[in-house]
Coordinates of C-alpha atoms in Angstrom, one line a residue:
Chain W
M1 CA 7.5 -4.8 -32.7
R2 CA 3.9 -4.4 -31.6
L3 CA 2.8 -7.1 -29.2
H4 CA -0.6 -8.6 -28.6
I5 CA -1.2 -10.3 -25.2
I6 CA -4.0 -12.8 -24.6
T7 CA -4.6 -13.8 -21.0
T8 CA -6.4 -17.0 -20.1
G9 CA -6.0 -17.3 -16.3
G10 CA -3.8 -19.8 -14.5
T11 CA -1.5 -19.6 -11.4
I12 CA 0.1 -16.4 -12.5
D13 CA -3.2 -14.5 -11.9
K14 CA -4.2 -16.2 -8.7
V15 CA -5.0 -14.1 -5.7
Y16 CA -6.2 -15.0 -2.2
F17 CA -9.6 -14.2 -0.8
D18 CA -9.5 -14.3 3.0
A19 CA -13.3 -14.0 3.1
K20 CA -13.5 -17.4 1.5
S21 CA -10.1 -18.8 2.8
D22 CA -9.6 -19.5 -0.8
Y23 CA -7.7 -18.5 -3.9
Q24 CA -9.2 -17.6 -7.2
V25 CA -8.1 -16.4 -10.6
G26 CA -8.1 -12.6 -10.3
D27 CA -7.6 -9.8 -12.8
P28 CA -4.8 -10.4 -15.4
V29 CA -1.6 -9.1 -13.9
I30 CA 0.6 -8.8 -17.0
G31 CA -0.4 -5.3 -18.2
D32 CA 0.4 -3.6 -14.8
L33 CA 3.4 -5.8 -14.4
L34 CA 4.9 -4.6 -17.8
R35 CA 4.2 -1.0 -17.0
D36 CA 5.6 -1.2 -13.4
L37 CA 8.8 -2.8 -14.8
G38 CA 9.4 0.0 -17.3
A39 CA 8.9 -2.2 -20.4
A40 CA 9.3 0.1 -23.4
L41 CA 7.0 -2.1 -25.5
S42 CA 3.9 -1.2 -27.5
F43 CA 1.3 -3.8 -26.4
T44 CA -2.4 -4.5 -26.2
V45 CA -4.0 -6.9 -23.7
E46 CA -7.2 -8.9 -24.1
S47 CA -8.6 -11.3 -21.5
A48 CA -10.0 -14.4 -23.3
M49 CA -11.0 -16.3 -20.1
R50 CA -10.0 -16.7 -16.4
K51 CA -9.6 -20.4 -15.8
D52 CA -7.3 -22.9 -14.2
S53 CA -5.7 -24.6 -17.2
L54 CA -6.9 -28.0 -16.1
D55 CA -10.4 -26.7 -16.7
L56 CA -9.9 -25.6 -20.3
T57 CA -12.1 -27.2 -22.9
D58 CA -11.6 -27.7 -26.6
A59 CA -14.0 -24.8 -27.1
D60 CA -11.7 -22.6 -25.0
R61 CA -8.7 -23.6 -27.0
A62 CA -10.6 -22.9 -30.3
L63 CA -11.4 -19.4 -28.9
I64 CA -7.8 -18.7 -28.0
R65 CA -6.7 -19.8 -31.5
E66 CA -9.4 -17.6 -33.0
R67 CA -8.1 -14.6 -31.1
A68 CA -4.5 -15.2 -31.9
E69 CA -5.4 -15.5 -35.6
A70 CA -7.7 -12.5 -35.6
C71 CA -5.3 -9.9 -34.1
E72 CA -3.3 -7.6 -36.3
E73 CA -0.1 -8.2 -34.5
R74 CA 2.4 -10.9 -35.7
H75 CA 3.8 -11.2 -32.2
V76 CA 1.4 -12.8 -29.6
L77 CA 2.2 -13.5 -26.0
I78 CA -0.3 -15.8 -24.1
T79 CA -0.4 -16.1 -20.3
H80 CA -1.7 -19.4 -19.3
G81 CA -1.9 -22.0 -16.5
T82 CA 1.0 -24.5 -16.6
D83 CA -0.8 -27.8 -16.6
G84 CA -2.6 -27.3 -19.9
M85 CA 0.0 -25.1 -21.5
V86 CA 1.4 -27.7 -23.9
A87 CA -2.0 -28.8 -25.1
T88 CA -3.0 -25.2 -25.9
G89 CA 0.3 -24.6 -27.7
Q90 CA -0.4 -27.7 -29.8
A91 CA -3.8 -26.2 -30.7
L92 CA -2.2 -23.0 -31.9
K93 CA 0.1 -24.6 -34.6
G94 CA -0.2 -23.7 -38.2
L95 CA -1.0 -20.0 -38.0
A96 CA 1.1 -18.7 -40.8
D97 CA 3.5 -15.9 -40.0
K98 CA 2.6 -15.6 -36.4
I99 CA 5.2 -15.8 -33.6
I100 CA 3.4 -17.1 -30.5
V101 CA 4.9 -17.6 -27.1
L102 CA 3.1 -19.1 -24.1
T103 CA 4.2 -18.4 -20.6
G104 CA 2.8 -18.4 -17.0
A105 CA 4.1 -19.0 -13.5
L106 CA 4.5 -21.8 -11.0
Q107 CA 4.0 -19.3 -8.1
P108 CA 1.4 -16.5 -8.4
A109 CA 2.7 -13.1 -9.4
A110 CA 1.3 -11.8 -6.0
F111 CA 3.9 -13.9 -4.1
Q112 CA 7.3 -12.6 -2.9
R113 CA 9.1 -15.5 -4.6
T114 CA 7.2 -15.6 -7.9
D115 CA 8.7 -16.6 -11.2
A116 CA 6.2 -14.3 -13.1
D117 CA 8.5 -11.4 -13.9
F118 CA 11.3 -13.7 -15.0
N119 CA 9.1 -15.9 -17.2
I120 CA 7.4 -12.9 -18.8
G121 CA 10.9 -11.3 -19.4
C122 CA 12.0 -14.6 -21.0
A123 CA 8.9 -14.7 -23.2
V124 CA 9.3 -11.1 -24.3
G125 CA 13.0 -11.5 -25.0
A126 CA 12.4 -14.6 -27.1
L127 CA 9.5 -13.2 -29.0
Q128 CA 11.7 -10.5 -30.5
C129 CA 14.2 -13.0 -31.8
L130 CA 12.2 -16.0 -33.0
P131 CA 10.9 -17.1 -36.4
A132 CA 7.2 -17.8 -36.9
G133 CA 6.0 -20.7 -34.8
V134 CA 4.6 -21.7 -31.4
Y135 CA 6.9 -21.8 -28.3
I136 CA 6.8 -22.1 -24.5
A137 CA 9.0 -19.9 -22.3
M138 CA 9.3 -21.4 -18.8
N139 CA 12.1 -22.1 -16.4
G140 CA 14.4 -19.8 -18.3
R141 CA 14.2 -21.8 -21.4
V142 CA 12.5 -21.4 -24.8
F143 CA 11.0 -24.6 -26.1
D144 CA 9.5 -25.4 -29.5
I145 CA 6.0 -26.6 -28.9
D146 CA 6.8 -30.0 -30.3
N147 CA 9.7 -30.5 -27.9
V148 CA 8.4 -29.7 -24.5
V149 CA 6.6 -31.5 -21.6
K150 CA 5.7 -30.4 -18.1
N151 CA 7.3 -32.7 -15.6
R152 CA 4.7 -32.6 -12.9
E153 CA 6.8 -34.4 -10.3
A154 CA 9.6 -32.0 -10.6
N155 CA 7.2 -29.1 -11.2
R156 CA 9.1 -27.8 -14.2
F157 CA 9.1 -27.8 -18.0
E158 CA 11.6 -30.0 -19.9
A159 CA 12.6 -30.8 -23.4
L160 CA 11.6 -34.1 -24.8
E161 CA 15.0 -34.3 -26.4
A162 CA 17.9 -32.4 -25.0
Chain Q
M1 CA 22.8 -24.4 -24.4
R2 CA 25.5 -23.9 -21.8
L3 CA 25.6 -20.3 -20.5
H4 CA 28.6 -18.4 -19.1
I5 CA 27.8 -15.4 -16.9
I6 CA 30.3 -12.6 -16.3
T7 CA 29.4 -10.1 -13.5
T8 CA 30.9 -6.7 -13.3
G9 CA 28.9 -4.9 -10.6
G10 CA 26.4 -2.1 -11.2
T11 CA 23.0 -1.2 -9.7
I12 CA 21.7 -4.8 -10.0
D13 CA 24.1 -5.9 -7.3
K14 CA 23.8 -2.9 -5.0
V15 CA 23.0 -3.5 -1.3
Y16 CA 22.6 -1.1 1.6
F17 CA 25.0 -0.9 4.4
D18 CA 23.3 0.8 7.4
A19 CA 26.6 1.0 9.2
K20 CA 27.8 3.4 6.5
S21 CA 24.3 4.8 5.5
D22 CA 25.4 3.9 2.0
Y23 CA 24.8 1.7 -0.9
Q24 CA 27.6 -0.4 -2.3
V25 CA 28.1 -3.1 -4.9
G26 CA 27.6 -6.4 -3.1
D27 CA 28.0 -10.0 -4.1
P28 CA 26.7 -10.8 -7.6
V29 CA 23.0 -11.8 -7.3
I30 CA 22.5 -13.6 -10.6
G31 CA 23.5 -17.1 -9.6
D32 CA 21.1 -17.3 -6.6
L33 CA 18.5 -15.5 -8.5
L34 CA 18.5 -18.0 -11.3
R35 CA 18.5 -20.9 -8.8
D36 CA 15.6 -19.4 -6.8
L37 CA 13.6 -18.8 -9.9
G38 CA 13.9 -22.5 -11.0
A39 CA 15.8 -21.8 -14.1
A40 CA 16.6 -25.1 -15.8
L41 CA 19.8 -23.8 -17.3
S42 CA 23.3 -25.0 -17.2
F43 CA 25.5 -22.0 -16.2
T44 CA 28.7 -20.9 -14.7
V45 CA 29.3 -17.5 -13.0
E46 CA 32.5 -15.5 -12.8
S47 CA 32.9 -12.1 -11.1
A48 CA 35.2 -10.0 -13.2
M49 CA 34.9 -6.9 -11.0
R50 CA 32.5 -5.0 -8.7
K51 CA 32.1 -1.5 -10.0
D52 CA 29.7 1.2 -10.8
S53 CA 29.8 1.3 -14.6
L54 CA 30.7 5.0 -14.5
D55 CA 34.0 3.9 -13.0
L56 CA 34.9 1.3 -15.6
T57 CA 38.3 2.0 -17.4
D58 CA 39.5 0.8 -20.7
A59 CA 41.6 -1.8 -18.9
D60 CA 38.4 -3.1 -17.2
R61 CA 36.7 -3.4 -20.6
A62 CA 39.7 -5.2 -22.1
L63 CA 39.5 -7.6 -19.2
I64 CA 35.8 -8.3 -19.8
R65 CA 36.5 -8.9 -23.5
E66 CA 39.3 -11.2 -22.6
R67 CA 37.0 -13.3 -20.3
A68 CA 34.2 -13.4 -22.8
E69 CA 36.7 -14.6 -25.5
A70 CA 38.4 -17.1 -23.2
C71 CA 35.4 -19.0 -22.0
E72 CA 34.4 -22.2 -23.7
E73 CA 30.7 -21.3 -24.0
R74 CA 29.3 -19.6 -27.0
H75 CA 26.5 -18.0 -25.0
V76 CA 27.7 -15.2 -22.7
L77 CA 25.5 -13.1 -20.3
I78 CA 27.1 -10.1 -18.8
T79 CA 25.5 -8.2 -15.8
H80 CA 26.6 -4.6 -15.8
G81 CA 25.8 -1.1 -14.6
T82 CA 23.5 0.8 -16.9
D83 CA 25.5 4.0 -17.6
G84 CA 28.5 2.3 -19.2
M85 CA 26.7 -0.7 -20.7
V86 CA 26.7 0.6 -24.3
A87 CA 30.4 1.4 -24.2
T88 CA 31.3 -2.1 -22.9
G89 CA 29.1 -3.6 -25.5
Q90 CA 31.0 -1.7 -28.2
A91 CA 34.2 -3.0 -26.8
L92 CA 33.0 -6.6 -27.2
K93 CA 32.2 -6.5 -30.9
G94 CA 34.0 -8.8 -33.3
L95 CA 34.3 -12.0 -31.2
A96 CA 33.5 -14.5 -33.9
D97 CA 30.7 -17.0 -33.1
K98 CA 29.9 -15.6 -29.7
I99 CA 26.4 -14.6 -28.7
I100 CA 26.8 -11.9 -26.0
V101 CA 23.9 -10.2 -24.2
L102 CA 24.4 -7.5 -21.6
T103 CA 21.8 -6.7 -19.0
G104 CA 21.4 -5.1 -15.6
A105 CA 18.8 -3.2 -13.6
L106 CA 17.6 0.3 -13.0
Q107 CA 16.6 -0.6 -9.4
P108 CA 18.7 -3.0 -7.3
A109 CA 17.7 -6.7 -7.2
A110 CA 17.2 -6.3 -3.4
F111 CA 14.3 -3.9 -3.9
Q112 CA 10.7 -4.9 -3.9
R113 CA 10.1 -3.2 -7.2
T114 CA 13.2 -4.3 -9.1
D115 CA 13.5 -4.9 -12.8
A116 CA 16.3 -7.5 -12.2
D117 CA 14.2 -10.7 -12.6
F118 CA 12.5 -9.3 -15.7
N119 CA 15.7 -8.1 -17.4
I120 CA 17.6 -11.3 -16.7
G121 CA 14.6 -13.3 -18.0
C122 CA 14.6 -11.2 -21.2
A123 CA 18.4 -11.6 -21.6
V124 CA 18.2 -15.4 -21.1
G125 CA 15.2 -15.7 -23.5
A126 CA 16.9 -13.7 -26.2
L127 CA 20.3 -15.5 -25.8
Q128 CA 18.7 -18.8 -26.9
C129 CA 17.3 -17.3 -30.1
L130 CA 19.9 -14.9 -31.4
P131 CA 22.6 -15.2 -34.0
A132 CA 26.2 -14.3 -33.1
G133 CA 26.7 -10.7 -32.1
V134 CA 26.5 -8.3 -29.1
Y135 CA 23.2 -7.2 -27.7
I136 CA 21.6 -5.3 -24.8
A137 CA 18.4 -6.6 -23.1
M138 CA 16.8 -3.8 -21.1
N139 CA 13.3 -2.4 -20.7
G140 CA 11.8 -5.5 -22.2
R141 CA 13.6 -5.0 -25.5
V142 CA 16.6 -6.6 -27.2
F143 CA 18.8 -4.1 -28.9
D144 CA 21.7 -4.7 -31.3
I145 CA 24.7 -2.9 -29.8
D146 CA 24.9 -0.6 -32.8
N147 CA 21.3 0.6 -32.3
V148 CA 21.0 1.5 -28.7
V149 CA 21.5 4.4 -26.3
K150 CA 20.6 5.0 -22.7
N151 CA 18.3 8.0 -22.4
R152 CA 19.4 9.3 -19.0
E153 CA 16.6 11.8 -18.7
A154 CA 13.9 9.1 -19.1
N155 CA 16.1 6.5 -17.3
R156 CA 15.6 3.9 -20.0
F157 CA 17.2 2.3 -23.1
E158 CA 16.1 3.3 -26.5
A159 CA 16.8 2.4 -30.1
L160 CA 18.7 5.0 -32.2
E161 CA 16.4 4.1 -35.0
A162 CA 12.9 2.7 -34.4
Chain M
M1 CA 10.9 -11.1 28.5
R2 CA 11.0 -14.7 27.2
L3 CA 8.3 -15.4 24.7
H4 CA 6.5 -18.6 23.9
I5 CA 4.8 -18.9 20.5
I6 CA 2.1 -21.4 19.7
T7 CA 1.2 -21.8 16.0
T8 CA -2.2 -23.1 14.9
G9 CA -2.3 -22.5 11.1
G10 CA -4.5 -20.0 9.3
T11 CA -3.9 -17.7 6.4
I12 CA -0.6 -16.4 7.6
D13 CA 1.0 -19.9 7.0
K14 CA -0.7 -20.6 3.6
V15 CA 1.5 -21.5 0.7
Y16 CA 0.6 -22.4 -2.9
F17 CA 1.0 -25.9 -4.3
D18 CA 1.0 -25.7 -8.0
A19 CA 0.9 -29.5 -8.3
K20 CA -2.6 -29.3 -6.8
S21 CA -3.5 -25.7 -8.0
D22 CA -4.4 -25.1 -4.4
Y23 CA -3.4 -23.2 -1.3
Q24 CA -2.7 -25.2 1.9
V25 CA -1.5 -24.4 5.4
G26 CA 2.3 -24.9 5.3
D27 CA 5.1 -24.8 7.8
P28 CA 4.7 -22.1 10.5
V29 CA 6.4 -19.0 9.2
I30 CA 6.9 -17.0 12.4
G31 CA 10.2 -18.4 13.6
D32 CA 12.0 -17.7 10.4
L33 CA 10.2 -14.4 10.0
L34 CA 11.4 -13.2 13.5
R35 CA 15.0 -14.3 12.8
D36 CA 15.1 -12.7 9.3
L37 CA 13.7 -9.5 10.7
G38 CA 16.5 -9.3 13.3
A39 CA 14.2 -9.6 16.3
A40 CA 16.4 -9.6 19.4
L41 CA 13.9 -11.6 21.4
S42 CA 14.3 -14.9 23.2
F43 CA 11.5 -17.2 22.0
T44 CA 10.4 -20.8 21.6
V45 CA 7.9 -22.0 18.9
E46 CA 5.6 -25.0 19.1
S47 CA 3.1 -26.0 16.4
A48 CA -0.2 -27.1 18.0
M49 CA -2.0 -27.8 14.8
R50 CA -2.2 -26.6 11.1
K51 CA -5.8 -25.7 10.4
D52 CA -7.9 -23.1 8.8
S53 CA -9.5 -21.5 11.9
L54 CA -13.0 -22.3 10.5
D55 CA -12.2 -25.9 11.0
L56 CA -11.1 -25.6 14.7
T57 CA -13.1 -27.7 17.2
D58 CA -13.7 -27.4 20.9
A59 CA -11.1 -30.1 21.4
D60 CA -8.5 -28.0 19.4
R61 CA -9.3 -24.9 21.5
A62 CA -8.9 -27.0 24.7
L63 CA -5.5 -28.1 23.4
I64 CA -4.4 -24.6 22.7
R65 CA -5.4 -23.5 26.2
E66 CA -3.6 -26.5 27.7
R67 CA -0.4 -25.5 25.9
A68 CA -0.7 -21.9 26.8
E69 CA -1.2 -22.8 30.5
A70 CA 1.6 -25.5 30.5
C71 CA 4.4 -23.4 29.1
E72 CA 6.8 -21.7 31.6
E73 CA 6.7 -18.3 29.9
R74 CA 4.2 -15.7 31.0
H75 CA 4.2 -14.1 27.6
V76 CA 2.4 -16.1 24.9
L77 CA 1.9 -15.2 21.2
I78 CA -0.5 -17.3 19.2
T79 CA -0.6 -17.2 15.4
H80 CA -4.1 -18.1 14.2
G81 CA -6.6 -18.0 11.3
T82 CA -8.7 -14.8 11.4
D83 CA -12.2 -16.3 11.3
G84 CA -12.0 -18.2 14.5
M85 CA -9.6 -16.0 16.3
V86 CA -12.1 -14.3 18.7
A87 CA -13.6 -17.7 19.7
T88 CA -10.2 -19.1 20.5
G89 CA -9.4 -15.9 22.5
Q90 CA -12.5 -16.4 24.5
A91 CA -11.5 -20.0 25.3
L92 CA -8.2 -18.7 26.7
K93 CA -9.6 -16.4 29.4
G94 CA -8.9 -16.9 33.0
L95 CA -5.3 -18.1 32.9
A96 CA -3.9 -16.2 35.9
D97 CA -0.8 -14.1 35.3
K98 CA -0.5 -14.9 31.5
I99 CA -0.3 -12.2 28.9
I100 CA -1.7 -13.8 25.7
V101 CA -1.8 -12.0 22.3
L102 CA -3.4 -13.7 19.2
T103 CA -2.5 -12.5 15.8
G104 CA -2.5 -13.7 12.2
A105 CA -2.8 -12.3 8.7
L106 CA -5.4 -11.4 6.1
Q107 CA -2.9 -12.1 3.3
P108 CA -0.4 -15.0 3.5
A109 CA 3.1 -14.2 4.7
A110 CA 4.4 -15.5 1.3
F111 CA 2.7 -12.6 -0.5
Q112 CA 4.4 -9.4 -1.5
R113 CA 1.6 -7.4 0.1
T114 CA 1.2 -9.3 3.3
D115 CA 0.2 -7.9 6.7
A116 CA 2.1 -10.6 8.5
D117 CA 5.3 -8.7 9.5
F118 CA 3.2 -5.7 10.6
N119 CA 0.8 -7.8 12.7
I120 CA 3.5 -9.8 14.3
G121 CA 5.3 -6.6 15.1
C122 CA 2.2 -5.1 16.6
A123 CA 1.6 -8.3 18.7
V124 CA 5.2 -8.4 19.9
G125 CA 5.2 -4.7 20.8
A126 CA 2.0 -4.9 22.7
L127 CA 3.0 -8.1 24.6
Q128 CA 5.8 -6.3 26.3
C129 CA 3.6 -3.5 27.6
L130 CA 0.3 -5.2 28.5
P131 CA -1.0 -6.5 31.9
A132 CA -2.2 -10.1 32.2
G133 CA -5.1 -10.9 30.0
V134 CA -6.1 -12.1 26.5
Y135 CA -5.8 -9.7 23.5
I136 CA -6.0 -9.6 19.7
A137 CA -3.5 -7.6 17.6
M138 CA -4.8 -7.0 14.1
N139 CA -5.1 -4.0 11.8
G140 CA -2.6 -2.1 13.8
R141 CA -4.8 -2.2 16.9
V142 CA -4.6 -4.1 20.2
F143 CA -8.1 -5.2 21.3
D144 CA -9.2 -6.7 24.6
I145 CA -10.7 -10.1 23.8
D146 CA -14.1 -8.9 25.2
N147 CA -14.2 -5.9 22.9
V148 CA -13.4 -7.2 19.5
V149 CA -15.2 -8.7 16.5
K150 CA -14.1 -9.6 13.0
N151 CA -16.2 -7.6 10.4
R152 CA -16.2 -10.1 7.6
E153 CA -17.7 -7.8 5.1
A154 CA -14.9 -5.2 5.6
N155 CA -12.4 -8.0 6.2
R156 CA -11.0 -6.3 9.3
F157 CA -11.2 -6.5 13.1
E158 CA -13.1 -3.8 15.0
A159 CA -13.9 -2.8 18.5
L160 CA -17.4 -3.6 19.8
E161 CA -17.3 -0.2 21.5
A162 CA -15.0 2.5 20.3
Chain C
M1 CA -6.5 6.5 20.1
R2 CA -5.6 9.2 17.6
L3 CA -2.0 9.0 16.5
H4 CA 0.2 11.8 15.3
I5 CA 3.2 10.8 13.2
I6 CA 6.3 13.0 12.7
T7 CA 8.8 11.9 10.0
T8 CA 12.4 13.0 10.0
G9 CA 14.1 10.9 7.3
G10 CA 16.5 8.1 7.8
T11 CA 17.1 4.7 6.2
I12 CA 13.4 3.8 6.3
D13 CA 12.7 6.4 3.7
K14 CA 15.7 5.8 1.5
V15 CA 15.2 5.3 -2.2
Y16 CA 17.6 4.7 -5.1
F17 CA 18.2 7.1 -7.9
D18 CA 19.8 5.4 -10.8
A19 CA 20.4 8.7 -12.6
K20 CA 22.9 9.5 -9.8
S21 CA 23.9 5.9 -8.9
D22 CA 23.0 7.1 -5.4
Y23 CA 20.4 6.8 -2.7
Q24 CA 18.6 9.7 -1.1
V25 CA 16.0 10.2 1.5
G26 CA 12.7 10.1 -0.4
D27 CA 9.1 10.8 0.5
P28 CA 8.0 9.5 3.9
V29 CA 6.7 6.0 3.5
I30 CA 4.7 5.5 6.7
G31 CA 1.4 6.9 5.6
D32 CA 1.1 4.7 2.5
L33 CA 2.5 1.8 4.4
L34 CA -0.2 2.0 7.1
R35 CA -2.9 2.4 4.5
D36 CA -1.7 -0.5 2.4
L37 CA -1.4 -2.7 5.5
G38 CA -5.1 -2.1 6.4
A39 CA -4.3 -0.3 9.7
A40 CA -7.6 0.8 11.2
L41 CA -6.0 3.7 13.0
S42 CA -6.8 7.4 12.9
F43 CA -3.6 9.2 12.2
T44 CA -2.0 12.4 10.8
V45 CA 1.5 12.6 9.3
E46 CA 3.8 15.6 9.2
S47 CA 7.2 15.7 7.7
A48 CA 9.6 17.7 9.9
M49 CA 12.7 17.1 7.8
R50 CA 14.4 14.6 5.5
K51 CA 17.8 13.8 6.9
D52 CA 20.2 11.1 7.7
S53 CA 20.1 11.0 11.4
L54 CA 23.9 11.5 11.6
D55 CA 23.3 14.9 10.1
L56 CA 20.7 16.1 12.7
T57 CA 21.6 19.2 14.6
D58 CA 20.5 20.5 18.0
A59 CA 18.2 22.9 16.1
D60 CA 16.6 19.9 14.3
R61 CA 16.0 18.1 17.6
A62 CA 14.5 21.3 19.1
L63 CA 12.1 21.4 16.1
I64 CA 11.1 17.8 16.6
R65 CA 10.4 18.4 20.2
E66 CA 8.4 21.5 19.4
R67 CA 6.2 19.6 17.0
A68 CA 5.7 16.7 19.4
E69 CA 4.7 19.2 22.1
A70 CA 2.4 21.3 19.8
C71 CA 0.3 18.5 18.4
E72 CA -3.1 17.8 20.0
E73 CA -2.6 14.0 20.1
R74 CA -1.2 12.4 23.2
H75 CA 0.2 9.5 21.1
V76 CA 3.2 10.4 18.9
L77 CA 5.1 8.1 16.5
I78 CA 8.4 9.4 15.1
T79 CA 10.2 7.7 12.2
H80 CA 13.9 8.4 12.4
G81 CA 17.3 7.3 11.2
T82 CA 18.8 4.7 13.5
D83 CA 22.2 6.3 14.3
G84 CA 20.8 9.4 16.0
M85 CA 17.6 7.9 17.4
V86 CA 18.7 7.6 21.0
A87 CA 19.9 11.2 21.0
T88 CA 16.6 12.5 19.7
G89 CA 14.7 10.4 22.2
Q90 CA 16.8 12.0 25.0
A91 CA 15.9 15.4 23.7
L92 CA 12.2 14.5 23.9
K93 CA 12.0 13.7 27.6
G94 CA 9.8 15.6 30.0
L95 CA 6.8 16.3 27.7
A96 CA 4.1 15.7 30.3
D97 CA 1.4 13.3 29.4
K98 CA 2.8 12.4 25.9
I99 CA 3.5 8.8 24.9
I100 CA 6.2 9.0 22.3
V101 CA 7.7 6.1 20.4
L102 CA 10.6 6.4 17.9
T103 CA 11.1 3.8 15.3
G104 CA 12.8 3.3 11.9
A105 CA 14.5 0.6 9.8
L106 CA 17.9 -1.0 9.3
Q107 CA 17.0 -1.8 5.7
P108 CA 14.9 0.7 3.6
A109 CA 11.2 0.1 3.3
A110 CA 11.7 -0.2 -0.5
F111 CA 13.7 -3.4 0.0
Q112 CA 12.3 -6.9 -0.2
R113 CA 13.8 -7.8 3.2
T114 CA 13.0 -4.7 5.1
D115 CA 12.2 -4.5 8.8
A116 CA 10.0 -1.4 8.3
D117 CA 6.6 -3.1 8.5
F118 CA 7.7 -5.1 11.5
N119 CA 9.2 -2.1 13.4
I120 CA 6.2 0.2 12.7
G121 CA 3.9 -2.6 13.8
C122 CA 5.9 -3.0 17.0
A123 CA 5.8 0.8 17.6
V124 CA 2.1 1.0 17.0
G125 CA 1.3 -2.0 19.2
A126 CA 3.4 -0.6 22.0
L127 CA 2.0 3.0 21.7
Q128 CA -1.5 1.7 22.6
C129 CA -0.3 0.0 25.8
L130 CA 2.4 2.3 27.3
P131 CA 2.2 5.0 30.0
A132 CA 3.5 8.5 29.2
G133 CA 7.2 8.6 28.4
V134 CA 9.7 8.2 25.5
Y135 CA 10.5 4.8 24.0
I136 CA 12.3 3.2 21.1
A137 CA 10.7 0.3 19.3
M138 CA 13.4 -1.6 17.3
N139 CA 14.4 -5.2 16.8
G140 CA 11.1 -6.4 18.2
R141 CA 11.7 -4.8 21.5
V142 CA 10.3 -1.7 23.3
F143 CA 13.0 0.1 25.2
D144 CA 12.7 3.0 27.7
I145 CA 14.8 5.8 26.3
D146 CA 17.1 5.7 29.4
N147 CA 17.8 2.0 28.8
V148 CA 18.8 1.7 25.2
V149 CA 21.9 1.9 22.9
K150 CA 22.5 1.2 19.3
N151 CA 25.2 -1.5 19.0
R152 CA 26.8 -0.3 15.7
E153 CA 29.0 -3.4 15.4
A154 CA 26.0 -5.8 15.6
N155 CA 23.8 -3.3 13.8
R156 CA 21.0 -3.6 16.4
F157 CA 19.5 -1.9 19.4
E158 CA 20.2 -3.3 22.9
A159 CA 19.2 -2.6 26.5
L160 CA 21.9 -1.1 28.7
E161 CA 20.7 -3.4 31.4
A162 CA 18.9 -6.6 30.5

C-alpha cells in the first residue's frame, strides 16, 4: 500500500507563538510524526492549505477533492480540523476506487496529552482494511461519512445510528 | 463493536523502578490510555499475565488462546511483548468468527517518544474493518499472522512477502 | 523554608479549548506540577488573577504586591506571563526581608516541549539560596530585577549588563 | 557565569533497548536538554563515565574529583545516579573556591513524567546563588552535602536535620 497524505491545517497542527501570545496553524506534523513513530509505510505528503476548519470555503473543499482525485495513490489520508471534517468528507464522496480517511486531533500534536498519534494510528490501520469510500477516524472509531456527526458539547465524534 | 482486551505484559507496560535501578513489567496501561485519549469504545480489559514475551511458555500461550476463545466478544485486542508476538499469534489461529489483533510497543508507553498510542490506534482502527482472523498491528501496518516476521536487527515488523 | 506561591496567569497556564479553537489561561498548574515532580517542599498556592501579562493593570500589580507583603512566608514564588514580568518585578521592590522570584514559561506547561518544569526548578533552587530582593528566573538564569529585560525578538530574557 | 558539566551516568541517562528488553545508560542528555529548553548559559560538557551509581568505585570518585578540580570553571554541575550521589559529594569536599552541585533524576529523562528538567533547573538556579561548597539539588531542595541522605524507602532525598 502506498499512501498519499493531504494536510489542511486544524488543531492537530497548532503551535503556540509566545511573541504574539497566540496559537497559529504551523507546519504539518504528520510526516515527522510517522517517521518518529517508526511507521514502515511508503507515503507522500502535500499541504493543501493551513486553516482552521471553520474557515474552510467551498473553493477549499473543491481543491481538496481535486487533489484527492489527482493523486496516483488509491489510499488517501487527510488531516483536518475537527469542526468542518464531516462537511469536507461529504464533499469527497463519489471518487471511484479511492479509499479516503479523514482524521485530526482534539488537542494539538504538540501537547503532552494529545490524541494525534492515536488518531493517525487508527486512520492508518483502517485505511489498509477498508473498501473504497470516505471515512472519518476519530475517538478510536471508524465512521462511514454518512453515519457520523461531531457532538460539539461532548467534544467527540459519534455515529448517527449506533 | 464491543472490544475485549487481553494484556500479557511486554515492553508497552514496562516501568522503571529506581529502587532497583531496573525496568519491570508494571500495571497494564491500555485501559487508562484509551480513556485518556477519549476513545468512544465499549471495552473490557483482563490481565492474563505480566511477562516479557521471551519468557512466555506453551502453557502461557494456551491460556491466552483459552481466554480469547472464552470471551463473549468477537473483537479481541491483545497487548504483547514484541519478540514472541508472532508465535503467540500463530497459537491463536483457527478460532472461528473471532477477529484478533495483537499489538505492543518498541518503546514503553511511559516514554516521551513511545509508539504505544500509535500502535493501539492502528490496532483499534484495523479491528473494526477486518474479517475474522489473526493479525499483528505494528509499525503502522496490519499484517496477516501468516505473513509477518520481526526483523530484530532493524527492530521492526515486516511482511514475509511484500 | 516554607514557600508561598502566587499565580497570575500567563503562558505557563495556557490550555487549548477545541470548542473555541482557542488558547486560554486555565487553572494554575504549579501545585500539581510540584506534587507530580516529587518536590519535598512545604508550600501554599493562591491564585491572584488569570491574565495574559500584557493585560495586567497598575491595580493588578498593586494587588500582587499586597499579597506578597501580606503572606507570612519570607519566600515567595510568582508565576507570571513573560511580557509583563519585569514590570511586575519592579512593582515588588522594597518589601523588606522578602525573597521574591518571578518565573513563567515561553511554552505552556501542557506542551511536550515546555520550559515550565525547568524554569520552576530554577526558581525554586534560587529561592533557597538568595538574599532578600526581587529576581526573575528564566532561561536557566537568575536575574536581579534591576538587571533584566525580555528580548522579544529572540524570545528570551537577558541581562542589561553581562 | 561559565558552567562546566561532568556527566557520570545514572538513571537520568537511562534509555530502553528493545532488542535486549533491557535498559542501559545511554548518551548524556543534559547538553541537548539545556539547548532544547532555551537555557542562555555558557557551558561545556564532559562525560567522565557511564555507570549506575551503585557500581561506582573509589577510583571513579577520584577521577570525578580530578576533573572537577582541573576544569577552569568555578561552577561545576555533576549529573549522577541517585544511590551513590551522597558518597560522591563527600569525595568532592575541600576543593577551594569551587561551587559544585550534584543532581540526577528518579525517573529517566526519556520518560513522560521525568523529574530531570526540574532537577537540572533547580541545580542551575542554585549554582548561581551559592557560596563555594558541595551541594545536592534533588526533590526541589538544595542540600549541603553534610546534611543530606537518600531515603530509599520513600525514594527521595531528605535533610539529616530539618
